[in-house]
XYZ file of C-alpha atoms in Angstrom:
680
model
C 53.207 -8.271 -32.907
C 55.661 -5.602 -31.777
C 53.149 -2.899 -32.805
C 50.419 -4.606 -30.797
C 52.576 -4.575 -27.680
C 54.248 -1.188 -28.065
C 53.322 -0.719 -24.404
C 52.861 -3.535 -21.905
C 51.620 -2.729 -18.403
C 51.764 -6.224 -16.951
C 53.210 -9.535 -18.038
C 51.648 -12.319 -15.997
C 52.889 -15.908 -15.603
C 50.981 -18.829 -14.073
C 52.112 -22.454 -13.991
C 49.964 -24.901 -16.007
C 51.282 -28.448 -15.779
C 54.696 -28.558 -17.457
C 54.377 -25.099 -19.007
C 53.152 -21.613 -18.151
C 50.193 -19.416 -18.981
C 51.302 -16.001 -20.202
C 49.000 -12.978 -20.252
C 49.718 -9.466 -21.473
C 47.658 -6.603 -19.971
C 47.419 -2.952 -20.947
C 45.182 -0.375 -19.205
C 43.696 -3.125 -17.068
C 42.569 -5.152 -20.093
C 44.105 -8.349 -21.420
C 45.655 -7.722 -24.843
C 46.350 -11.379 -25.556
C 47.475 -14.549 -23.829
C 49.285 -17.730 -24.678
C 51.379 -20.670 -23.466
C 55.123 -20.654 -22.778
C 57.258 -23.778 -22.699
C 60.631 -23.627 -20.905
C 63.761 -25.684 -21.575
C 66.910 -26.249 -19.555
C 70.173 -25.007 -21.087
C 73.755 -24.684 -19.859
C 72.922 -21.029 -19.102
C 69.797 -22.042 -17.125
C 66.068 -22.126 -17.995
C 65.214 -20.415 -21.294
C 62.050 -20.009 -23.450
C 61.601 -22.994 -25.743
C 58.271 -22.314 -27.463
C 55.589 -19.590 -27.361
C 52.057 -20.174 -28.620
C 49.551 -17.290 -28.774
C 45.874 -18.143 -28.264
C 43.504 -17.117 -31.072
C 40.029 -18.220 -30.056
C 40.307 -21.997 -29.776
C 43.500 -22.103 -31.879
C 47.127 -21.629 -30.831
C 49.482 -19.708 -33.130
C 53.216 -20.513 -32.736
C 55.615 -17.614 -32.247
C 59.349 -17.279 -31.770
C 60.388 -17.784 -28.120
C 62.494 -14.605 -28.471
C 59.241 -12.661 -28.624
C 58.548 -13.650 -25.015
C 61.789 -11.924 -23.989
C 60.786 -8.853 -26.024
C 57.427 -8.777 -24.239
C 59.094 -9.128 -20.858
C 61.519 -6.264 -21.562
C 58.650 -3.974 -22.630
C 56.553 -4.779 -19.518
C 56.275 -2.177 -16.786
C 55.935 -5.017 -14.328
C 56.194 -8.795 -14.322
C 54.074 -10.829 -11.970
C 54.222 -14.529 -11.091
C 51.165 -16.199 -9.603
C 51.625 -17.268 -6.007
C 49.774 -20.454 -6.963
C 52.727 -21.456 -9.109
C 54.405 -24.324 -7.224
C 57.812 -24.015 -5.559
C 59.904 -25.688 -8.308
C 57.937 -23.933 -11.045
C 58.276 -20.582 -9.356
C 62.042 -21.095 -8.935
C 62.393 -22.095 -12.596
C 60.596 -19.075 -14.048
C 62.302 -16.748 -11.563
C 65.742 -18.104 -12.588
C 64.850 -17.639 -16.265
C 63.860 -14.003 -15.726
C 66.986 -13.388 -13.616
C 69.017 -14.611 -16.566
C 67.660 -11.673 -18.586
C 68.078 -9.288 -15.640
C 64.300 -8.891 -15.386
C 62.673 -8.299 -12.005
C 59.462 -10.137 -11.098
C 57.190 -10.170 -8.083
C 55.182 -13.100 -6.767
C 51.559 -12.083 -6.148
C 48.415 -13.748 -4.847
C 45.963 -14.166 -7.722
C 42.624 -15.741 -8.549
C 43.231 -19.290 -9.751
C 40.144 -19.274 -11.963
C 41.387 -16.148 -13.732
C 44.975 -17.408 -13.902
C 43.877 -20.696 -15.454
C 42.113 -18.668 -18.141
C 45.126 -16.474 -18.739
C 43.866 -13.418 -16.864
C 45.822 -11.412 -14.349
C 43.601 -10.811 -11.322
C 45.497 -9.966 -8.123
C 43.627 -10.493 -4.851
C 44.232 -9.377 -1.283
C 42.913 -10.408 2.109
C 40.202 -7.791 1.679
C 39.083 -8.954 -1.772
C 39.794 -12.719 -1.807
C 36.804 -15.021 -1.571
C 37.220 -18.552 -0.271
C 35.982 -21.331 -2.580
C 36.797 -25.017 -2.135
C 39.774 -24.349 0.150
C 41.312 -21.794 -2.217
C 40.781 -18.118 -2.922
C 39.298 -16.468 -5.988
C 38.356 -12.959 -7.068
C 34.902 -11.467 -6.567
C 34.030 -11.621 -10.287
C 34.704 -15.350 -10.465
C 32.880 -15.877 -7.161
C 29.831 -14.098 -8.606
C 29.964 -16.307 -11.696
C 30.094 -19.413 -9.520
C 27.193 -18.069 -7.455
C 25.216 -17.431 -10.645
C 25.682 -21.060 -11.651
C 24.482 -22.193 -8.223
C 21.481 -19.844 -8.385
C 20.536 -21.257 -11.781
C 20.484 -24.738 -10.240
C 18.239 -23.410 -7.451
C 15.615 -21.961 -9.743
C 17.099 -18.673 -10.861
C 16.963 -16.229 -7.944
C 16.827 -12.697 -9.299
C 16.366 -9.085 -8.239
C 16.663 -8.147 -4.569
C 17.261 -11.749 -3.480
C 20.252 -12.063 -5.798
C 21.553 -8.659 -4.695
C 21.259 -9.759 -1.072
C 23.278 -12.929 -1.715
C 25.977 -10.997 -3.581
C 26.134 -8.525 -0.706
C 26.583 -11.411 1.745
C 29.215 -12.998 -0.497
C 31.359 -9.869 -0.419
C 30.737 -9.439 3.302
C 31.727 -12.926 4.499
C 34.134 -13.719 1.612
C 33.172 -17.379 1.595
C 31.388 -18.876 -1.419
C 30.867 -22.218 0.326
C 28.859 -20.576 3.127
C 26.606 -18.829 0.609
C 26.033 -22.072 -1.285
C 25.239 -23.828 1.995
C 22.702 -21.095 2.712
C 20.983 -22.009 -0.551
C 20.861 -25.598 0.684
C 18.994 -24.577 3.838
C 21.871 -24.309 6.312
C 21.001 -22.000 9.224
C 24.099 -19.855 9.440
C 22.830 -17.034 11.696
C 25.431 -14.555 10.462
C 24.106 -15.024 6.927
C 20.398 -15.528 7.498
C 20.033 -12.459 9.709
C 18.620 -9.630 7.614
C 18.226 -7.032 10.341
C 17.083 -6.410 13.882
C 14.152 -4.231 14.881
C 15.366 -2.771 18.141
C 13.317 -2.559 21.286
C 12.220 1.024 21.794
C 10.792 2.812 24.810
C 8.852 6.067 24.458
C 9.145 8.428 27.397
C 5.619 8.318 28.822
C 4.893 8.979 32.481
C 2.908 5.961 33.713
C -0.528 6.603 35.189
C -1.009 5.038 38.609
C -4.000 2.690 38.684
C -5.117 3.978 42.073
C -5.468 7.453 40.512
C -8.133 6.267 38.068
C -11.680 7.339 38.772
C -13.479 4.178 37.610
C -16.499 2.305 38.955
C -15.426 0.470 42.141
C -15.942 -2.914 40.462
C -13.428 -2.363 37.653
C -11.260 -0.065 39.824
C -10.726 -2.806 42.427
C -10.114 -5.350 39.688
C -7.466 -3.128 38.056
C -5.747 -2.358 41.369
C -5.584 -6.085 42.058
C -3.673 -6.646 38.808
C -1.462 -3.575 38.267
C 0.201 -0.715 40.092
C 0.620 1.439 36.998
C -0.722 1.410 33.455
C 1.484 0.602 30.479
C 2.546 3.573 28.330
C -0.118 3.222 25.599
C -2.801 2.789 28.272
C -1.494 5.854 30.106
C -1.625 7.910 26.895
C -5.198 6.799 26.222
C -6.281 7.703 29.772
C -4.517 11.070 29.690
C -6.377 11.829 26.450
C -9.798 10.977 27.821
C -10.569 7.353 27.008
C -12.189 6.868 30.441
C -14.178 10.073 29.901
C -15.923 8.833 26.760
C -13.550 10.112 24.053
C -13.547 8.188 20.758
C -10.018 6.929 20.022
C -7.993 5.083 17.383
C -5.206 3.320 19.310
C -2.278 2.214 17.145
C 0.494 0.323 18.917
C 2.588 -2.807 18.436
C 1.470 -6.280 19.495
C 1.733 -6.950 23.259
C 1.828 -3.283 24.273
C -1.529 -3.445 26.087
C -4.032 -1.967 23.600
C -6.845 -4.377 24.479
C -7.029 -3.194 28.084
C -7.752 0.340 26.860
C -11.042 -0.864 25.415
C -11.771 -3.191 28.321
C -11.437 -0.675 31.153
C -13.322 2.081 29.294
C -16.146 -0.234 28.219
C -16.565 -2.020 31.549
C -16.561 1.273 33.442
C -19.481 2.444 31.282
C -21.285 -0.895 31.707
C -21.018 -0.760 35.506
C -22.097 2.891 35.548
C -25.257 1.995 33.563
C -24.109 3.826 30.429
C -24.849 0.947 28.092
C -23.385 -2.417 27.179
C -20.042 -3.040 25.513
C -19.585 -4.650 22.104
C -16.074 -6.028 21.585
C -15.729 -6.926 17.888
C -13.022 -8.946 16.134
C -12.639 -10.318 12.584
C -12.334 -14.055 13.302
C -14.369 -16.714 15.090
C -11.223 -18.168 16.695
C -10.293 -14.760 18.057
C -13.845 -14.109 19.265
C -13.859 -17.410 21.169
C -10.515 -16.598 22.742
C -11.609 -13.091 23.778
C -14.930 -14.430 25.108
C -13.186 -16.926 27.385
C -10.816 -14.258 28.711
C -13.693 -11.892 29.419
C -15.535 -14.664 31.247
C -12.450 -15.522 33.284
C -11.506 -11.945 34.175
C -14.838 -10.149 34.426
C -17.499 -12.862 34.661
C -18.023 -12.170 38.358
C -19.082 -8.557 37.695
C -20.806 -8.620 34.249
C -22.733 -11.011 32.015
C -20.770 -11.950 28.890
C -22.223 -13.397 25.685
C -20.802 -14.414 22.313
C -22.104 -13.665 18.829
C -20.269 -15.190 15.843
C -21.613 -15.367 12.292
C -25.327 -16.066 12.273
C -24.875 -18.313 15.317
C -27.068 -17.907 18.390
C -24.827 -19.879 20.737
C -22.149 -18.796 23.146
C -19.016 -20.620 24.139
C -20.747 -22.789 26.721
C -23.475 -24.110 24.450
C -26.164 -21.662 25.647
C -28.134 -19.230 23.518
C -26.780 -15.853 22.510
C -28.052 -13.292 25.017
C -28.645 -9.866 23.421
C -29.300 -8.451 26.897
C -25.811 -9.361 28.178
C -23.612 -6.580 29.570
C -20.747 -7.503 27.263
C -21.114 -9.036 23.825
C -17.965 -10.389 22.246
C -18.600 -10.947 18.577
C -17.230 -11.194 15.094
C -17.881 -8.382 12.658
C -20.164 -10.716 10.730
C -22.016 -11.848 13.862
C -23.038 -8.317 14.862
C -23.668 -7.310 11.250
C -25.994 -10.305 10.839
C -27.934 -9.138 13.894
C -28.314 -5.685 12.333
C -29.254 -7.020 8.896
C -31.969 -9.211 10.431
C -33.380 -6.507 12.724
C -32.241 -7.879 16.092
C -32.436 -5.576 19.099
C -29.000 -5.216 20.710
C -30.288 -2.900 23.430
C -28.491 0.211 24.625
C -24.889 0.199 23.364
C -22.527 2.313 25.465
C -19.147 1.266 24.030
C -18.042 -0.292 20.760
C -14.480 -1.649 20.613
C -13.357 -2.706 17.147
C -10.163 -4.721 17.288
C -7.928 -5.195 14.213
C -9.520 -2.159 12.549
C -6.884 -2.261 9.801
C -9.132 -4.992 8.376
C -10.838 -2.036 6.662
C -8.073 -2.253 4.069
C -8.568 -5.939 3.231
C -10.426 -7.238 0.178
C -13.739 -8.834 1.127
C -13.583 -8.090 4.849
C -12.766 -4.420 4.310
C -16.030 -3.253 2.776
C -18.049 -5.391 5.194
C -16.375 -3.791 8.226
C -16.855 -0.357 6.662
C -20.551 -1.097 6.191
C -20.876 -2.569 9.686
C -19.447 0.567 11.324
C -21.878 2.759 9.408
C -24.867 0.523 10.190
C -23.913 0.177 13.855
C -23.579 3.946 14.209
C -27.037 4.311 12.649
C -28.403 1.734 15.099
C -26.909 3.609 18.058
C -28.302 6.926 16.793
C -31.802 5.544 16.483
C -31.789 3.663 19.819
C -30.089 6.320 21.927
C -28.306 9.622 21.528
C -25.327 9.206 19.222
C -23.072 10.951 21.741
C -23.900 8.244 24.277
C -21.829 5.623 22.410
C -18.055 5.599 22.700
C -16.035 4.153 19.802
C -12.566 2.681 20.370
C -10.612 1.274 17.428
C -7.492 -0.869 17.959
C -4.682 -1.903 15.585
C -0.996 -2.782 15.577
C -0.444 -1.968 11.909
C -1.798 1.120 10.141
C 0.153 2.858 7.397
C -1.912 6.066 7.508
C -2.984 6.467 11.165
C -3.723 10.210 11.061
C -5.830 9.915 7.926
C -7.719 6.898 9.274
C -8.376 8.589 12.634
C -9.834 11.594 10.811
C -12.135 9.389 8.716
C -13.278 7.489 11.804
C -13.790 10.794 13.650
C -11.598 9.528 16.478
C -8.632 10.885 18.371
C -5.356 9.209 17.382
C -3.344 7.563 20.173
C -0.165 6.342 18.507
C 2.551 4.620 20.477
C 5.599 3.261 18.679
C 7.282 1.345 21.471
C 8.361 -2.226 20.728
C 8.672 -4.155 24.007
C 11.363 -6.616 22.841
C 13.771 -6.600 19.887
C 12.952 -8.772 16.862
C 15.605 -10.412 14.700
C 14.497 -11.020 11.108
C 16.154 -13.856 9.184
C 15.921 -14.996 5.550
C 17.008 -18.364 4.222
C 16.338 -20.224 0.986
C 14.870 -23.701 0.667
C 12.569 -25.708 -1.572
C 9.198 -26.982 -0.343
C 10.504 -30.306 0.935
C 13.566 -28.779 2.573
C 11.440 -26.260 4.462
C 10.041 -28.829 6.906
C 13.547 -30.026 7.797
C 14.539 -26.440 8.587
C 11.331 -25.809 10.533
C 12.016 -28.904 12.598
C 15.476 -27.606 13.462
C 14.163 -24.125 14.328
C 11.386 -25.492 16.555
C 13.802 -27.785 18.423
C 16.364 -25.055 18.901
C 13.783 -22.611 20.296
C 12.062 -25.115 22.610
C 15.368 -26.377 24.004
C 16.260 -22.863 25.185
C 14.792 -20.821 28.014
C 14.543 -17.054 28.343
C 15.825 -15.146 31.356
C 12.191 -15.120 32.527
C 12.111 -18.934 32.614
C 9.983 -19.645 29.516
C 10.811 -22.091 26.766
C 10.906 -20.746 23.253
C 7.755 -21.590 21.289
C 7.060 -21.193 17.599
C 4.186 -20.115 15.368
C 4.592 -21.448 11.824
C 2.481 -19.602 9.250
C 1.608 -21.387 6.022
C -0.898 -20.871 3.238
C -3.318 -23.818 3.487
C -5.021 -26.021 6.059
C -3.634 -29.136 4.403
C -0.104 -27.789 4.733
C -0.759 -27.068 8.452
C -1.399 -30.763 9.096
C 1.474 -31.884 6.863
C 4.038 -29.761 8.712
C 2.666 -30.598 12.164
C 2.903 -34.349 11.477
C 6.541 -34.050 10.477
C 7.779 -31.975 13.413
C 9.633 -34.047 16.019
C 8.607 -31.937 19.019
C 5.009 -31.590 20.196
C 2.955 -29.436 17.844
C -0.590 -28.970 16.579
C -2.345 -27.546 13.523
C -4.595 -24.568 14.188
C -7.006 -23.198 11.579
C -10.609 -22.217 10.955
C -11.506 -25.771 9.921
C -11.085 -27.063 13.491
C -14.024 -27.020 15.876
C -14.023 -24.633 18.802
C -13.260 -27.351 21.361
C -10.139 -28.454 19.525
C -8.911 -24.896 19.017
C -9.416 -24.178 22.717
C -7.381 -27.263 23.591
C -4.515 -26.114 21.362
C -4.600 -22.640 22.935
C -4.446 -24.092 26.470
C -1.639 -26.501 25.577
C 0.393 -23.686 24.046
C -0.212 -21.424 27.055
C 0.908 -24.242 29.384
C 4.054 -24.769 27.246
C 2.970 -28.312 26.394
C 3.383 -27.516 22.684
C 6.629 -26.488 21.042
C 4.808 -25.127 18.000
C 1.484 -24.386 16.378
C 1.134 -24.480 12.608
C -1.517 -22.082 11.415
C -2.795 -20.378 8.303
C -1.939 -16.793 7.554
C -5.667 -16.076 7.619
C -5.625 -16.581 11.408
C -2.703 -14.225 11.958
C -4.729 -11.342 13.329
C -4.821 -11.159 17.070
C -4.887 -14.833 18.050
C -3.058 -14.942 21.356
C -0.140 -17.365 21.239
C 2.801 -16.038 23.313
C 5.490 -17.242 20.898
C 9.155 -16.313 20.876
C 9.592 -17.302 17.238
C 7.574 -16.875 14.048
C 8.434 -18.940 10.972
C 7.008 -18.168 7.540
C 6.648 -21.458 5.691
C 5.196 -19.442 2.813
C 4.686 -15.756 2.076
C 1.178 -16.259 0.730
C -2.310 -16.171 2.163
C -4.157 -18.715 0.054
C -3.232 -17.750 -3.501
C -2.422 -14.114 -2.712
C 0.964 -12.786 -1.629
C 1.060 -11.179 1.792
C 0.964 -7.409 1.992
C 3.505 -5.483 4.062
C 0.725 -4.761 6.556
C -0.208 -8.440 6.889
C 3.453 -9.449 7.113
C 4.098 -6.874 9.852
C 1.030 -8.055 11.755
C 2.266 -11.652 11.647
C 5.921 -11.081 12.516
C 4.793 -8.853 15.398
C 3.621 -11.989 17.187
C 7.258 -12.941 17.899
C 8.407 -12.062 21.401
C 6.435 -11.022 24.496
C 7.912 -8.733 27.161
C 6.707 -10.882 30.072
C 7.997 -14.104 28.509
C 10.935 -13.529 26.181
C 14.152 -11.565 25.841
C 13.719 -11.145 22.092
C 11.597 -12.303 19.181
C 12.940 -14.200 16.192
C 11.440 -14.329 12.713
C 12.501 -16.713 9.946
C 11.338 -16.404 6.349
C 11.839 -19.670 4.458
C 11.922 -18.588 0.839
C 11.572 -20.947 -2.106
C 13.393 -19.494 -5.130
C 11.369 -19.008 -8.322
C 8.230 -20.282 -6.534
C 4.628 -19.125 -6.812
C 1.527 -20.865 -5.498
C -0.871 -20.070 -8.335
C -0.497 -19.026 -11.959
C -2.263 -15.734 -11.156
C 0.694 -14.634 -8.993
C 2.883 -12.150 -10.854
C 5.936 -12.445 -8.606
C 8.031 -15.248 -7.159
C 8.568 -15.885 -3.467
C 12.158 -14.619 -3.474
C 11.007 -11.338 -5.063
C 8.162 -10.978 -2.559
C 10.460 -11.653 0.431
C 12.545 -8.519 -0.011
C 9.543 -6.427 -1.004
C 8.034 -7.318 2.376
C 11.254 -6.727 4.318
C 11.944 -3.337 2.729
C 8.433 -2.142 1.931
C 6.473 0.572 3.686
C 3.195 -0.191 5.417
C 0.269 0.187 3.052
C -2.365 2.796 3.964
C -5.694 1.436 5.191
C -8.092 2.229 2.336
C -11.451 0.571 1.738
C -12.080 0.045 -1.971
C -15.371 -0.753 -3.642
C -15.963 -2.662 -6.830
C -19.499 -3.050 -8.156
C -20.190 -6.243 -6.209
C -19.043 -4.734 -2.875
C -21.019 -1.523 -3.496
C -24.167 -3.516 -4.253
C -23.765 -5.717 -1.143
C -23.215 -2.847 1.305
C -25.900 -0.628 -0.229
C -28.415 -3.493 0.003
C -27.473 -4.047 3.660
C -27.874 -0.316 4.338
C -31.273 -0.269 2.621
C -32.319 -3.298 4.710
C -31.254 -1.623 7.954
C -32.071 2.039 7.246
C -34.503 2.124 4.322
C -34.666 5.626 2.837
C -31.686 6.740 4.933
C -29.409 4.205 3.197
C -27.741 6.937 1.132
C -26.707 8.749 4.331
C -25.124 5.504 5.589
C -23.259 5.113 2.297
C -22.046 8.717 2.396
C -20.317 8.395 5.764
C -18.511 5.140 5.018
C -14.738 5.380 4.721
C -14.585 4.056 1.176
C -16.165 5.884 -1.735
C -19.358 4.010 -2.623
C -20.948 4.683 -6.046
C -24.401 4.859 -4.461
C -26.427 5.839 -7.528
C -24.967 3.035 -9.627
C -25.400 0.510 -6.796
C -29.077 1.418 -6.322
C -29.619 1.082 -10.062
C -28.160 -2.436 -9.963
C -30.290 -3.371 -6.933
C -33.418 -2.294 -8.811
C -32.276 -4.211 -11.898
C -31.638 -7.355 -9.824
C -35.005 -6.905 -8.059
C -33.278 -6.900 -4.696
C -35.130 -3.686 -3.737
C -38.456 -2.097 -4.542
C -38.071 1.640 -4.217
C -35.866 1.881 -1.134
C -37.228 -1.213 0.559
C -35.682 -4.679 0.258
C -37.703 -7.339 -1.547
C -37.983 -10.807 0.050
C -35.187 -11.877 -2.306
C -33.099 -8.901 -1.242
C -33.600 -9.715 2.437
C -32.465 -13.297 1.855
C -29.401 -12.128 -0.092
C -28.263 -9.668 2.577
C -29.067 -12.040 5.451
C -26.583 -14.596 4.124
C -23.920 -12.084 2.998
C -24.235 -13.089 -0.670
C -22.808 -11.100 -3.523
C -24.987 -10.863 -6.669
C -23.096 -13.641 -8.440
C -23.642 -16.072 -5.570
C -27.310 -15.106 -5.298
C -27.980 -15.737 -8.979
C -26.047 -19.025 -8.901
C -28.344 -20.264 -6.114
C -31.457 -19.015 -7.918
C -30.376 -20.732 -11.116
C -29.808 -24.009 -9.243
C -33.203 -23.801 -7.531
C -34.969 -23.137 -10.821
C -33.240 -26.146 -12.347
C -34.338 -28.213 -9.331
C -30.768 -29.109 -8.474
C -30.097 -30.858 -5.183
C -28.930 -28.333 -2.529
C -25.639 -30.216 -2.154
C -24.969 -29.794 -5.880
C -25.707 -26.077 -5.664
C -23.295 -25.686 -2.750
C -20.615 -27.745 -4.546
C -20.917 -25.575 -7.667
C -20.646 -22.416 -5.583
C -17.547 -23.724 -3.814
C -15.979 -24.571 -7.176
C -16.866 -21.121 -8.477
C -15.289 -19.540 -5.401
C -12.078 -21.561 -5.810
C -11.815 -20.594 -9.483
C -12.378 -16.973 -8.518
């Protein structure tokens, strides 16, 4: 034994019941440890028995060897956690051998295991009203994480970072139980920023008197992004891609340019959006603001009705429509008249799966329509988005001038907390109450948008919230959605619970956004989608700041096709860079858009394909169309016209044909197609 301990850096003593743990350390590593028993003698406390630990066994040694160890030690340390009488006893024993010892604060977990681990105020971590070292705290956290589903990767790193920052294991464990400790849940803050742009005075604009008077009645000066657009020629017919955060005033850029052209007899305005709910909302605002100076109509899907139950009017001055609604008109040969301005809102949709290639095709077909019905230079194109990862590249592909404005009107705090599916609603209830019970300096209550991944979940959450709330999704009829929008605008609702699919553009002036899930259906959100959604928190005219809460379920996924868990996705979204807007074509998308282009442009379909943003394998697509008998030469067959009219991909078309040939009931055909879509 004396050879093993030729040099001892530290001899460490820690009280354990009626005896003491002894640990010998050299070069920061424990050489061995054991148990020391002490007896009282006439000369004072002395070693009685020493047992060295060997695995699970204890090997007895002479008590004199403890004294030898102590004399060889460079330093002797007594755990501060040793009680008063125990500390006095061991100190008296060491004094009897003229050995100096120092009482130090140590980790109890380490000391109980015979390890010397000194801690200080800077390194101690509170756990159950005592203090332990960071290594033991991490081990305890690991055990807690295992009970919560095994959080790994960035989520685990974040929790360890918080543990070392706040030095309180109990607070971290409470965070895993859904406690809303703002110091721990806060991930970061996106500061409010103001770009130095000289505002354009409204009375300096040279617009038609109708829109000029309207603008002067509402504003003295334009907002910065509007001023930039005007200074760069938006009211002079320049094509522009306007990229700016939510609530910075992008929409008015398109409105004033388009209405000026309408009133100056330079053609009607098409204002296009991706969703029916958004189209209805925009239509009502246009009617309210501009209905006294222009006729406004609505075109959604293949519908011919407007918001008031009348027929769609292709001769209206302003047509608010969905992408699909206008595309359907083109695919079926409808005459839209002379188009002076096309405003495409949420143009980043070009980068989305199914919607992306359809918007790409629509832009190409609509440009062809404008070229063949009037001079191409007579139509102004304005594209709007809050979230584009590659704005310069996209502007070049759209042949538009880039107007990029990076101001954020109010700061946004981003918070992350962990909770299972059932616990989430309890937390959401608390967040909604807390927001609605507070008022901003502008006098508005805090209101919440809760994003979740299914319509069923929308209703489930809304039913369980204590304060007034309503579900809001594409499955509701227009009348009910309008009622929810009015109630929210009047502050009669504390919250709306909506699907991620309705995130784009729907106008709810909320102070708080809560992510009940980080999925859209069975797909994880992209950074672009996430940024679009969180950007709905906080409005400059209503709120002092926006607040975003991500409620993350550890080790959770919503479908077996998902290759990550929600805790992994959370930090990918928080730290990730915005994806570039790129339209991608698989065979099905190429066939659908090429067929639509053939239907609209016949022999010029290839030219329409060539100028689309995505790369379309035209030759292969035409070959497939001939094989499927959707075209004859470069003319659509009756089957092809039916397929493109109803936006069917080849698989859907053949499923319907197969059902018809088998004389299936139409309901059965539809049910099979729905099942096929769900499986897909």
